[in-house]
Short mmCIF file of C-alpha atoms in Angstrom, two decimals:
data_model
loop_
_atom_site.label_atom_id
_atom_site.label_comp_id
_atom_site.label_asym_id
_atom_site.label_seq_id
_atom_site.Cartn_x
_atom_site.Cartn_y
_atom_site.Cartn_z
CA UNK A 10 1.22 -22.73 2.89
CA UNK A 11 4.72 -24.07 3.91
CA UNK A 12 7.69 -21.34 4.05
CA UNK A 13 9.78 -21.73 0.91
CA UNK A 14 13.43 -21.95 2.07
CA UNK A 15 15.47 -19.60 -0.10
CA UNK A 16 18.72 -17.71 0.80
CA UNK A 17 16.97 -14.18 0.93
CA UNK A 18 14.13 -14.95 2.46
CA UNK A 19 13.82 -13.65 6.28
CA UNK A 20 12.81 -15.66 9.15
CA UNK A 21 8.57 -15.63 9.76
CA UNK A 22 8.19 -14.06 6.41
CA UNK A 23 4.59 -15.37 4.79
CA UNK A 24 5.18 -17.38 1.99
CA UNK A 25 2.25 -16.17 0.02
CA UNK A 26 3.48 -17.16 -3.43
CA UNK A 27 5.45 -19.99 -4.88
CA UNK A 28 9.00 -18.08 -5.21
CA UNK A 29 10.09 -18.79 -8.51
CA UNK A 30 13.11 -16.23 -8.06
CA UNK A 31 14.12 -14.23 -5.54
CA UNK A 32 15.49 -10.66 -4.97
CA UNK A 33 19.59 -10.52 -6.11
CA UNK A 34 21.38 -12.93 -3.84
CA UNK A 35 23.01 -10.37 -1.14
CA UNK A 36 26.02 -11.07 1.27
CA UNK A 37 25.94 -12.50 4.47
CA UNK A 38 24.91 -10.71 7.32
CA UNK A 39 22.14 -9.53 8.79
CA UNK A 40 20.10 -6.32 8.02
CA UNK A 41 18.30 -3.66 10.37
CA UNK A 42 14.64 -3.86 10.03
CA UNK A 43 13.01 -2.98 12.89
CA UNK A 44 10.77 -0.38 13.42
CA UNK A 45 12.95 2.75 13.29
CA UNK A 46 13.62 5.67 16.43
CA UNK A 47 14.85 7.96 13.71
CA UNK A 48 14.26 8.07 9.50
CA UNK A 49 18.12 6.57 8.91
CA UNK A 50 18.03 3.04 9.27
CA UNK A 51 20.80 0.58 7.32
CA UNK A 52 18.98 -1.83 5.32
CA UNK A 53 21.30 -4.84 4.09
CA UNK A 54 18.57 -7.52 3.02
CA UNK A 55 15.43 -7.80 1.06
CA UNK A 56 12.05 -8.24 3.39
CA UNK A 57 9.81 -9.82 0.69
CA UNK A 58 9.38 -12.70 -1.38
CA UNK A 59 9.66 -11.57 -5.18
CA UNK A 60 6.35 -11.74 -6.67
CA UNK A 61 6.25 -14.87 -8.57
CA UNK A 62 2.26 -15.93 -9.20
CA UNK A 63 0.97 -16.47 -13.28
CA UNK A 64 -2.36 -17.15 -12.72
CA UNK A 65 -5.04 -15.80 -10.60
CA UNK A 66 -7.64 -18.23 -8.75
CA UNK A 67 -11.67 -18.19 -10.20
CA UNK A 68 -12.82 -18.25 -6.46
CA UNK A 69 -11.56 -15.83 -4.00
CA UNK A 70 -9.84 -17.47 -0.91
CA UNK A 71 -9.40 -15.52 2.54
CA UNK A 72 -6.82 -16.14 4.68
CA UNK A 73 -7.59 -14.68 8.14
CA UNK A 74 -4.72 -12.88 10.51
CA UNK A 75 -5.46 -13.99 13.94
CA UNK A 76 -6.16 -11.32 16.57
CA UNK A 77 -3.23 -11.26 18.98
CA UNK A 78 -5.49 -10.03 21.76
CA UNK A 79 -8.83 -11.70 21.17
CA UNK A 80 -10.58 -10.83 24.75
CA UNK A 81 -12.24 -7.06 24.03
CA UNK A 82 -10.71 -4.58 25.26
CA UNK A 83 -12.21 -1.87 27.50
CA UNK A 84 -11.50 2.14 26.28
CA UNK A 85 -11.53 4.61 28.33
CA UNK A 86 -13.65 7.37 26.46
CA UNK A 87 -12.43 11.03 27.61
CA UNK A 88 -15.52 13.42 27.23
CA UNK A 89 -15.68 15.65 24.16
CA UNK A 90 -13.73 13.73 22.27
CA UNK A 91 -16.12 11.51 19.77
CA UNK A 92 -15.43 11.82 16.03
CA UNK A 93 -17.16 13.77 14.40
CA UNK A 94 -20.38 12.72 13.33
CA UNK A 95 -22.63 13.08 10.25
CA UNK A 96 -25.71 14.77 10.72
CA UNK A 97 -27.35 13.01 8.21
CA UNK A 98 -26.39 9.92 10.29
CA UNK A 99 -25.67 7.52 8.08
CA UNK A 100 -22.21 6.30 9.55
CA UNK A 101 -23.59 3.36 11.51
CA UNK A 102 -21.27 3.67 14.35
CA UNK A 103 -18.80 6.35 15.59
CA UNK A 104 -15.35 6.02 16.79
CA UNK A 105 -14.16 7.72 19.88
CA UNK A 106 -10.84 9.52 20.81
CA UNK A 107 -9.28 7.91 23.23
CA UNK A 108 -5.71 6.70 24.91
CA UNK A 109 -5.55 2.52 23.77
CA UNK A 110 -4.99 0.12 26.11
CA UNK A 111 -1.62 -1.28 26.20
CA UNK A 112 -1.52 -4.70 24.42
CA UNK A 113 -1.16 -7.76 25.84
CA UNK A 114 1.74 -10.24 25.69
CA UNK A 115 0.74 -12.98 23.13
CA UNK A 116 2.79 -16.05 22.71
CA UNK A 117 3.57 -16.76 19.13
CA UNK A 118 1.11 -18.77 17.11
CA UNK A 119 2.03 -22.08 15.49
CA UNK A 120 0.18 -21.67 13.00
CA UNK A 121 2.03 -19.74 9.64
CA UNK A 122 3.30 -16.52 11.18
CA UNK A 123 3.54 -13.55 9.16
CA UNK A 124 5.86 -10.95 11.09
CA UNK A 125 9.07 -9.22 10.39
CA UNK A 126 12.01 -11.77 11.95
CA UNK A 127 12.81 -9.26 14.63
CA UNK A 128 9.63 -8.95 15.72
CA UNK A 129 8.62 -9.37 19.43
CA UNK A 130 4.96 -10.60 19.05
CA UNK A 131 3.31 -12.20 15.73
CA UNK A 132 -0.08 -12.86 14.32
CA UNK A 133 -1.09 -15.80 12.45
CA UNK A 134 -2.62 -16.51 8.77
CA UNK A 135 -5.14 -19.19 8.21
CA UNK A 136 -6.13 -20.22 4.85
CA UNK A 137 -9.95 -20.87 4.99
CA UNK A 138 -12.91 -21.48 2.21
CA UNK A 139 -14.66 -18.09 0.94
CA UNK A 140 -16.70 -17.12 3.93
CA UNK A 141 -20.19 -16.62 3.60
CA UNK A 142 -21.67 -13.47 2.39
CA UNK A 143 -24.77 -11.94 2.55
CA UNK A 144 -26.78 -8.93 0.38
CA UNK A 145 -26.08 -9.78 -2.71
CA UNK A 146 -29.17 -9.61 -4.00
CA UNK A 147 -30.26 -6.96 -1.96
CA UNK A 148 -31.69 -3.88 -3.49
CA UNK A 149 -29.93 -1.07 -2.66
CA UNK A 150 -30.90 3.01 -2.18
CA UNK A 151 -29.21 5.20 -4.73
CA UNK A 152 -25.50 6.20 -3.24
CA UNK A 153 -24.75 10.28 -2.85
CA UNK A 154 -21.63 10.70 -5.05
CA UNK A 155 -18.55 10.58 -3.17
CA UNK A 156 -15.87 13.40 -4.82
CA UNK A 157 -12.03 12.90 -4.17
CA UNK A 158 -9.16 15.26 -4.80
CA UNK A 159 -5.62 13.81 -5.69
CA UNK A 160 -2.15 14.88 -5.33
CA UNK A 161 1.12 13.35 -6.75
CA UNK A 162 3.86 14.36 -3.62
CA UNK A 163 6.79 13.33 -6.24
CA UNK A 164 5.32 15.50 -8.45
CA UNK A 165 5.54 18.74 -6.01
CA UNK A 166 8.24 17.04 -3.68
CA UNK A 167 9.03 20.61 -1.60
CA UNK A 168 5.25 20.61 -0.73
CA UNK A 169 5.81 17.49 0.68
CA UNK A 170 8.56 17.71 2.14
CA UNK A 171 7.71 21.10 3.63
CA UNK A 172 4.13 19.25 4.84
CA UNK A 173 6.57 16.76 7.08
CA UNK A 174 8.74 19.70 8.04
CA UNK A 175 5.89 21.41 9.53
CA UNK A 176 4.66 18.69 11.91
CA UNK A 177 7.79 17.30 14.52
CA UNK A 178 5.85 13.90 14.92
CA UNK A 179 6.98 13.08 11.27
CA UNK A 180 10.65 12.77 12.26
CA UNK A 181 9.66 9.83 14.16
CA UNK A 182 7.71 8.31 11.40
CA UNK A 183 8.80 6.40 7.89
CA UNK A 184 12.14 7.04 6.22
CA UNK A 185 14.29 9.48 5.27
CA UNK A 186 13.62 10.81 2.27
CA UNK A 187 15.35 13.60 1.49
CA UNK A 188 17.49 12.74 -0.95
CA UNK A 189 15.82 11.19 -4.06
CA UNK A 190 17.33 10.16 -7.61
CA UNK A 191 15.50 8.75 -10.66
CA UNK A 192 15.76 5.97 -12.47
CA UNK A 193 14.94 5.11 -15.65
CA UNK A 194 15.01 1.78 -17.27
CA UNK A 195 14.74 1.84 -21.03
CA UNK A 196 15.63 -0.84 -24.11
CA UNK A 197 17.28 0.09 -27.09
CA UNK A 198 14.65 1.79 -28.54
CA UNK A 199 14.11 3.90 -25.96
CA UNK A 200 10.97 2.30 -24.85
CA UNK A 201 10.51 2.00 -21.14
CA UNK A 202 11.52 -1.00 -19.66
CA UNK A 203 8.38 -2.08 -16.77
CA UNK A 204 8.61 -4.22 -14.03
CA UNK A 205 12.36 -4.42 -14.63
CA UNK A 206 13.92 -5.55 -11.22
CA UNK A 207 16.32 -3.20 -9.17
CA UNK A 208 19.01 -3.37 -7.08
CA UNK A 209 21.04 -0.54 -5.00
CA UNK A 210 23.83 -1.02 -3.22
CA UNK A 211 26.19 0.75 -1.16
CA UNK A 212 29.89 -0.05 -0.43
CA UNK A 213 29.06 -0.64 3.50
CA UNK A 214 26.70 -3.42 2.17
CA UNK A 215 23.35 -1.38 2.76
CA UNK A 216 20.82 -2.12 -0.10
CA UNK A 217 17.41 -1.80 -1.46
CA UNK A 218 15.47 -3.31 -4.40
CA UNK A 219 12.80 -1.93 -6.11
CA UNK A 220 11.00 -2.80 -9.71
CA UNK A 221 10.39 -0.11 -12.61
CA UNK A 222 6.92 1.30 -12.72
CA UNK A 223 4.45 0.87 -16.09
CA UNK A 224 6.79 4.17 -17.20
CA UNK A 225 10.06 2.15 -16.66
CA UNK A 226 10.95 4.40 -13.76
CA UNK A 227 11.65 4.32 -10.12
CA UNK A 228 12.85 6.90 -7.32
CA UNK A 229 15.39 5.88 -5.35
CA UNK A 230 16.36 7.42 -1.71
CA UNK A 231 19.15 6.35 -0.29
CA UNK A 232 18.66 7.76 2.93
CA UNK A 233 16.19 5.44 2.90
CA UNK A 234 18.59 2.49 3.57
CA UNK A 235 22.19 4.12 4.11
CA UNK A 236 22.46 5.70 7.35
CA UNK A 237 26.26 5.93 6.44
CA UNK A 238 25.67 8.82 3.16
CA UNK A 239 27.80 6.35 0.91
CA UNK A 240 29.16 8.84 -2.03
CA UNK A 241 28.24 6.56 -4.51
CA UNK A 242 26.37 3.48 -5.27
CA UNK A 243 26.06 0.10 -7.52
CA UNK A 244 22.76 -0.58 -9.50
CA UNK A 245 22.06 -3.64 -10.84
CA UNK A 246 18.81 -3.78 -13.24
CA UNK A 247 17.65 -7.63 -14.17
CA UNK A 248 15.09 -7.99 -16.97
CA UNK A 249 14.26 -11.37 -18.73
CA UNK A 250 17.19 -12.93 -17.21
CA UNK A 251 19.81 -10.07 -18.58
CA UNK A 252 21.59 -8.08 -16.02
CA UNK A 253 22.78 -4.44 -16.31
CA UNK A 254 25.18 -2.66 -13.95
CA UNK A 255 25.60 1.11 -13.93
CA UNK A 256 26.74 3.49 -11.03
CA UNK A 257 24.58 6.45 -9.03
CA UNK A 258 26.34 9.01 -7.33
CA UNK A 259 24.99 10.81 -4.54
CA UNK A 260 23.70 14.61 -5.44
CA UNK A 261 23.90 13.61 -9.31
CA UNK A 262 21.22 16.54 -10.58
CA UNK A 263 20.06 13.91 -13.76
CA UNK A 264 18.41 10.77 -13.94
CA UNK A 265 20.31 7.79 -14.60
CA UNK A 266 19.14 5.80 -17.26
CA UNK A 267 20.42 2.64 -17.89
CA UNK A 268 19.69 0.71 -20.99
CA UNK A 269 18.75 -3.01 -21.29
CA UNK A 270 18.45 -5.30 -24.69
CA UNK A 271 14.75 -5.87 -25.81
CA UNK A 272 12.56 -7.95 -23.83
CA UNK A 273 9.51 -9.65 -24.91
CA UNK A 274 6.39 -7.81 -24.34
CA UNK A 275 3.16 -9.35 -23.05
CA UNK A 276 0.82 -9.46 -25.34
CA UNK A 277 -2.10 -8.15 -23.45
CA UNK A 278 -1.49 -5.76 -20.33
CA UNK A 279 -1.97 -7.58 -16.85
CA UNK A 280 -3.22 -5.58 -14.03
CA UNK A 281 -3.40 -6.92 -9.96
CA UNK A 282 -5.88 -4.25 -8.50
CA UNK A 283 -6.08 -4.62 -4.43
CA UNK A 284 -8.28 -2.69 -2.24
CA UNK A 285 -7.46 -2.86 1.54
CA UNK A 286 -10.33 -1.04 3.39
CA UNK A 287 -10.45 -0.38 7.27
CA UNK A 288 -14.07 -2.02 7.86
CA UNK A 289 -14.53 -0.33 11.73
CA UNK A 290 -18.35 1.29 12.09
CA UNK A 291 -17.31 4.62 10.34
CA UNK A 292 -16.24 3.44 7.30
CA UNK A 293 -20.13 2.49 6.45
CA UNK A 294 -20.72 5.19 3.55
CA UNK A 295 -17.23 4.43 1.88
CA UNK A 296 -17.60 0.65 1.83
CA UNK A 297 -21.28 1.53 0.37
CA UNK A 298 -20.07 3.50 -2.62
CA UNK A 299 -17.27 1.39 -2.92
CA UNK A 300 -19.57 -1.90 -3.24
CA UNK A 301 -21.53 -0.31 -5.41
CA UNK A 302 -19.07 1.11 -7.98
CA UNK A 303 -17.18 -1.81 -8.34
CA UNK A 304 -18.66 -3.19 -11.60
CA UNK A 305 -18.14 -0.15 -13.16
CA UNK A 306 -14.72 0.28 -11.93
CA UNK A 307 -13.67 -2.84 -13.51
CA UNK A 308 -15.81 -2.36 -16.36
CA UNK A 309 -14.38 1.09 -17.21
CA UNK A 310 -10.92 -0.21 -16.90
CA UNK A 311 -11.30 -3.23 -18.79
CA UNK A 312 -12.17 -1.08 -21.93
CA UNK A 313 -9.03 0.62 -21.68
CA UNK A 314 -6.77 0.42 -24.64
CA UNK A 315 -4.85 -1.31 -23.22
CA UNK A 316 -7.67 -3.91 -22.83
CA UNK A 317 -6.03 -5.43 -19.79
CA UNK A 318 -6.17 -8.72 -17.91
CA UNK A 319 -7.48 -7.64 -14.15
CA UNK A 320 -7.39 -9.58 -10.97
CA UNK A 321 -8.88 -8.25 -8.01
CA UNK A 322 -8.21 -8.96 -4.11
CA UNK A 323 -9.69 -7.37 -1.16
CA UNK A 324 -8.04 -6.77 2.22
CA UNK A 325 -10.28 -5.77 5.31
CA UNK A 326 -9.52 -4.67 8.60
CA UNK A 327 -10.86 -3.22 12.20
CA UNK A 328 -8.52 -3.80 15.40
CA UNK A 329 -7.85 -6.01 18.18
CA UNK A 330 -11.07 -7.17 20.36
CA UNK A 331 -13.46 -6.46 17.11
CA UNK A 332 -15.10 -9.32 15.34
CA UNK A 333 -12.09 -10.05 13.35
CA UNK A 334 -8.33 -8.26 12.94
CA UNK A 335 -7.23 -8.46 9.39
CA UNK A 336 -9.05 -10.58 6.65
CA UNK A 337 -7.43 -10.75 3.23
CA UNK A 338 -9.24 -12.34 -0.30
CA UNK A 339 -6.73 -13.84 -2.62
CA UNK A 340 -6.51 -11.99 -6.21
CA UNK A 341 -9.47 -13.68 -8.08
CA UNK A 342 -10.45 -12.64 -12.08
CA UNK A 343 -14.44 -13.45 -11.12
CA UNK A 344 -15.49 -10.42 -10.78
CA UNK A 345 -18.90 -11.85 -10.10
CA UNK A 346 -17.22 -13.60 -6.80
CA UNK A 347 -15.51 -10.75 -5.82
CA UNK A 348 -18.69 -8.87 -5.92
CA UNK A 349 -20.06 -11.30 -3.62
CA UNK A 350 -17.23 -11.18 -0.92
CA UNK A 351 -17.30 -7.35 -1.23
CA UNK A 352 -21.12 -7.60 -0.84
CA UNK A 353 -20.69 -9.46 2.50
CA UNK A 354 -18.12 -6.75 3.91
CA UNK A 355 -19.98 -4.93 6.91
CA UNK A 356 -18.85 -1.65 8.56
CA UNK A 357 -18.83 -2.39 12.42
CA UNK A 358 -16.09 -2.15 15.43
CA UNK A 359 -13.14 -0.07 15.74
CA UNK A 360 -13.55 2.01 19.42
CA UNK A 361 -10.07 4.36 19.97
CA UNK A 362 -9.31 6.12 17.19
CA UNK A 363 -6.33 4.18 15.54
CA UNK A 364 -6.95 0.69 13.74
CA UNK A 365 -4.82 -2.28 12.42
CA UNK A 366 -3.97 -0.92 9.45
CA UNK A 367 -0.25 -2.00 9.95
CA UNK A 368 -0.92 -5.11 10.13
CA UNK A 369 -3.15 -5.08 7.20
CA UNK A 370 -0.59 -3.45 4.63
CA UNK A 371 1.84 -5.89 5.86
CA UNK A 372 -0.71 -8.92 5.01
CA UNK A 373 -1.89 -7.14 1.80
CA UNK A 374 1.84 -6.57 0.56
CA UNK A 375 3.05 -9.94 1.98
CA UNK A 376 0.61 -12.31 1.84
CA UNK A 377 -1.31 -11.82 -1.65
CA UNK A 378 -0.32 -13.74 -4.09
CA UNK A 379 0.86 -10.42 -6.77
CA UNK A 380 1.50 -11.89 -10.22
CA UNK A 381 5.02 -12.30 -11.38
CA UNK A 382 6.70 -10.74 -14.64
CA UNK A 383 5.55 -7.78 -16.63
CA UNK A 384 2.58 -6.91 -14.02
CA UNK A 385 1.58 -3.57 -13.29
CA UNK A 386 0.36 -3.95 -9.35
CA UNK A 387 -1.85 -1.37 -7.55
CA UNK A 388 -3.02 -1.33 -4.26
CA UNK A 389 -5.90 1.42 -3.11
CA UNK A 390 -5.70 1.87 0.69
CA UNK A 391 -9.16 3.03 2.21
CA UNK A 392 -9.45 4.74 5.37
CA UNK A 393 -10.52 7.34 7.88
CA UNK A 394 -7.55 6.52 10.73
CA UNK A 395 -4.03 5.94 11.16
CA UNK A 396 -2.53 3.08 12.15
CA UNK A 397 -1.49 1.81 15.97
CA UNK A 398 1.98 2.89 16.43
CA UNK A 399 2.02 1.59 19.97
CA UNK A 400 1.18 -2.35 18.72
CA UNK A 401 4.35 -4.53 17.98
CA UNK A 402 5.70 -4.86 14.51
CA UNK A 403 4.84 -4.95 11.48
CA UNK A 404 5.23 -1.25 10.57
CA UNK A 405 3.88 0.80 7.58
CA UNK A 406 7.73 1.98 6.87
CA UNK A 407 9.37 -1.27 6.87
CA UNK A 408 6.14 -2.90 4.72
CA UNK A 409 6.45 -0.12 2.01
CA UNK A 410 9.91 -0.82 1.59
CA UNK A 411 9.05 -4.32 0.89
CA UNK A 412 5.75 -3.03 -1.30
CA UNK A 413 8.81 -1.05 -3.45
CA UNK A 414 10.45 -4.55 -3.78
CA UNK A 415 7.62 -6.07 -4.71
CA UNK A 416 6.82 -3.24 -7.36
CA UNK A 417 3.32 -2.10 -5.59
CA UNK A 418 2.00 1.15 -5.97
CA UNK A 419 -0.25 2.47 -3.45
CA UNK A 420 -3.11 5.12 -3.92
CA UNK A 421 -3.93 6.01 -0.22
CA UNK A 422 -7.10 7.29 0.09
CA UNK A 423 -7.86 9.75 3.20
CA UNK A 424 -11.85 9.41 4.16
CA UNK A 425 -13.11 11.86 6.25
CA UNK A 426 -12.32 12.05 9.65
CA UNK A 427 -8.75 11.24 9.13
CA UNK A 428 -6.03 12.69 11.07
CA UNK A 429 -2.95 14.48 10.69
CA UNK A 430 -0.80 11.29 11.87
CA UNK A 431 -2.96 9.38 9.26
CA UNK A 432 -2.00 11.58 6.76
CA UNK A 433 1.45 11.28 7.51
CA UNK A 434 1.45 7.63 7.21
CA UNK A 435 -0.81 7.66 4.05
CA UNK A 436 1.43 10.76 2.19
CA UNK A 437 4.47 8.74 3.27
CA UNK A 438 3.57 5.28 1.63
CA UNK A 439 2.06 6.69 -1.26
CA UNK A 440 5.25 8.90 -2.31
CA UNK A 441 7.66 6.08 -1.24
CA UNK A 442 6.00 3.84 -3.79
CA UNK A 443 5.23 6.01 -6.43
CA UNK A 444 1.73 6.45 -5.93
CA UNK A 445 -0.22 8.77 -5.10
CA UNK A 446 -2.56 10.65 -2.53
CA UNK A 447 -6.20 10.87 -2.52
CA UNK A 448 -8.77 12.41 -0.35
CA UNK A 449 -12.32 12.70 0.20
CA UNK A 450 -13.73 16.20 -0.54
CA UNK A 451 -16.59 17.73 0.60
CA UNK A 452 -19.26 21.23 -0.08
CA UNK A 453 -17.88 22.05 3.87
CA UNK A 454 -14.57 20.82 4.37
CA UNK A 455 -15.30 20.77 8.32
CA UNK A 456 -18.79 19.04 7.72
CA UNK A 457 -18.65 15.67 5.84
CA UNK A 458 -22.27 15.35 5.79
CA UNK A 459 -22.62 18.61 3.86
CA UNK A 460 -22.38 16.91 0.73
CA UNK A 461 -19.77 16.52 -2.28
CA UNK A 462 -17.37 19.20 -3.33
CA UNK A 463 -14.64 20.29 -3.57
CA UNK A 464 -13.01 21.40 -0.07
CA UNK A 465 -10.61 19.34 2.00
CA UNK A 466 -9.05 19.50 5.66
CA UNK A 467 -6.06 17.81 4.37
CA UNK A 468 -3.00 20.04 3.73
CA UNK A 469 -2.64 19.88 0.24
CA UNK A 470 -3.03 22.34 -2.44
CA UNK A 471 -3.26 22.57 -6.39
CA UNK A 472 -5.50 19.35 -6.62
CA UNK A 473 -8.31 18.39 -9.38
CA UNK A 474 -11.48 16.67 -8.20
CA UNK A 475 -13.28 13.80 -9.55
CA UNK A 476 -16.02 11.07 -7.99
CA UNK A 477 -13.79 8.65 -5.91
CA UNK A 478 -14.23 5.61 -8.76
CA UNK A 479 -13.41 7.77 -11.71
CA UNK A 480 -10.78 9.00 -9.87
CA UNK A 481 -9.51 5.41 -9.33
CA UNK A 482 -10.14 4.70 -12.97
CA UNK A 483 -8.01 7.82 -14.13
CA UNK A 484 -5.25 6.84 -12.12
CA UNK A 485 -5.16 3.56 -13.49
CA UNK A 486 -5.88 4.60 -16.78
CA UNK A 487 -2.34 6.61 -16.92
CA UNK A 488 -0.30 3.63 -15.19
CA UNK A 489 -1.04 1.63 -17.81
CA UNK A 490 -0.85 4.09 -20.79
CA UNK A 491 2.69 4.36 -20.11
CA UNK A 492 3.62 0.79 -20.84
CA UNK A 493 5.27 0.31 -24.06
CA UNK A 494 2.85 -1.31 -26.62
CA UNK A 495 3.07 -5.23 -27.22
#
C-alpha cells in the first residue's frame, strides 16, 4: 500500500490505513525518537498514523514482515541452560538460553518499509491472500484450564515503581514515568468522553499524543517525552471537530478535567480486539488454549450489555532464521474465518531465548487497520520470552508511545518461562498504555506442569485469579462498561 503524504507522518512509517485526519499539527523540526540510552528522551513529532479505518474486512488478510536475516542462524547453547521443561511433555519444543548471534547487516528492502525514520535497519511488509490453514475440522483433546492473575500497575503505582527500582536494567528500558498526571475529559453533563484526541505540548517544543480511554481518562507522563522538566504544558483536546485548550502544571496533585461540548455517541459500541502471540515452540500450550477458547471469548463479549461490534486481528511472531519472522492478519468481523486462521497457527522455531517481540508489537500497532473515531482498541500480547533488545529498531519503548497516541490499550500476558527482562517490558507497555499485566498461575509457581493454581514467580501482590479466557472477557467488560450510554 502506498505511503500517505501528510505533514505529520515520519518517513518510513507504514501506511496501514488511509489517514482521514492526522494528529494535531506540529511545528517544523525533527524529533528524537531513537532507542534511548537513558529514560529521558525528547519527543517533538508523532510516530504514528491516526487510526482511521471505518469498517473491518470480511476476510482476514495476511501481511508478512520479511526476516531481515533469512539464513538460519547458529546459536551456541551453554550446558545446563535449557528452559524449564513441562513434565507432561506438552510443549512441542524447549527454548534455550544462549547469547544471540550478532545480527548481520541487511540492505533495506524495496517493498514497503515498516520502521522508524532513524532506524539503521529495516524490515519489509508484504500483503498477500490469507495463508492456507489446517486443522479446522480436527477433533481436539480436552484442554486443561489455564489460570492467570492480573494486576493494575496504574492503580498500585508505588508497587510498580518499586518493582522497576529493584532491577538495574529497568533504568535502560522503557521511558521515565516517575512523574504522572491524570487527565479526564467530560462533556457538559459530566459524562466521560471516550476516544478524544489529546496533544500535550511544552514551551520548549516537546510533545506527546494520546486518546482518552472508554472512561474519558488518560495518564500523562511528562518525563517520557520532555527532557527539560517544563513547569507547565498546554493541553489540547479534540473531539468531533471541536478543540478545547487547558493548562497542566507539573506537580499538580489534582486531576486535570477538561470539558468539551457534547459529541454524538455511536448507537453501538465498537471494539477492535487484536491478539499478538509468540508462536515459537514453547508456546504450544498457550496457543492451543487460545484456539479452543476464541469463540467462547467472542460469544461472551458479544453478549455484554453494550453488545459491541467486534473486529478481530492477529499477529504472530517467531525470530530470525525461523520459518517466518512476523505475520499479521488484519481486522475482520468474520469470526469463523478468523478461527480458521488461528487453527492454522502452529508453535515452532525459536532457539535462543529472546524473540521478535519488538517487531511484532510495532506491526500490531502501526500496520493493523485500527478503526477510527469512537472505537475501543485492545491489544492482548501473549509471550513467554523478552524482546531482542540487540536487534535494530523498532523498539517497544517507541511503539508504546505510538500505541498511546492511537488509543490502544495493551493487556500484556506473561506465559510460563517469562524472565525478569520480559516482565519489565510487558509491565511497562501495559502501564504506559493504561492496560493491565496478566500472568499465568500454577499450583506450584516453579513447576508449570503442576496444573492450574494461584501461584506465580512474578513480582506481584494482591492479585485476583481466574481462567485466562474469563479474565480477558472480564477486562473487556470493565473497559466497555465505562462508555457513556448512546
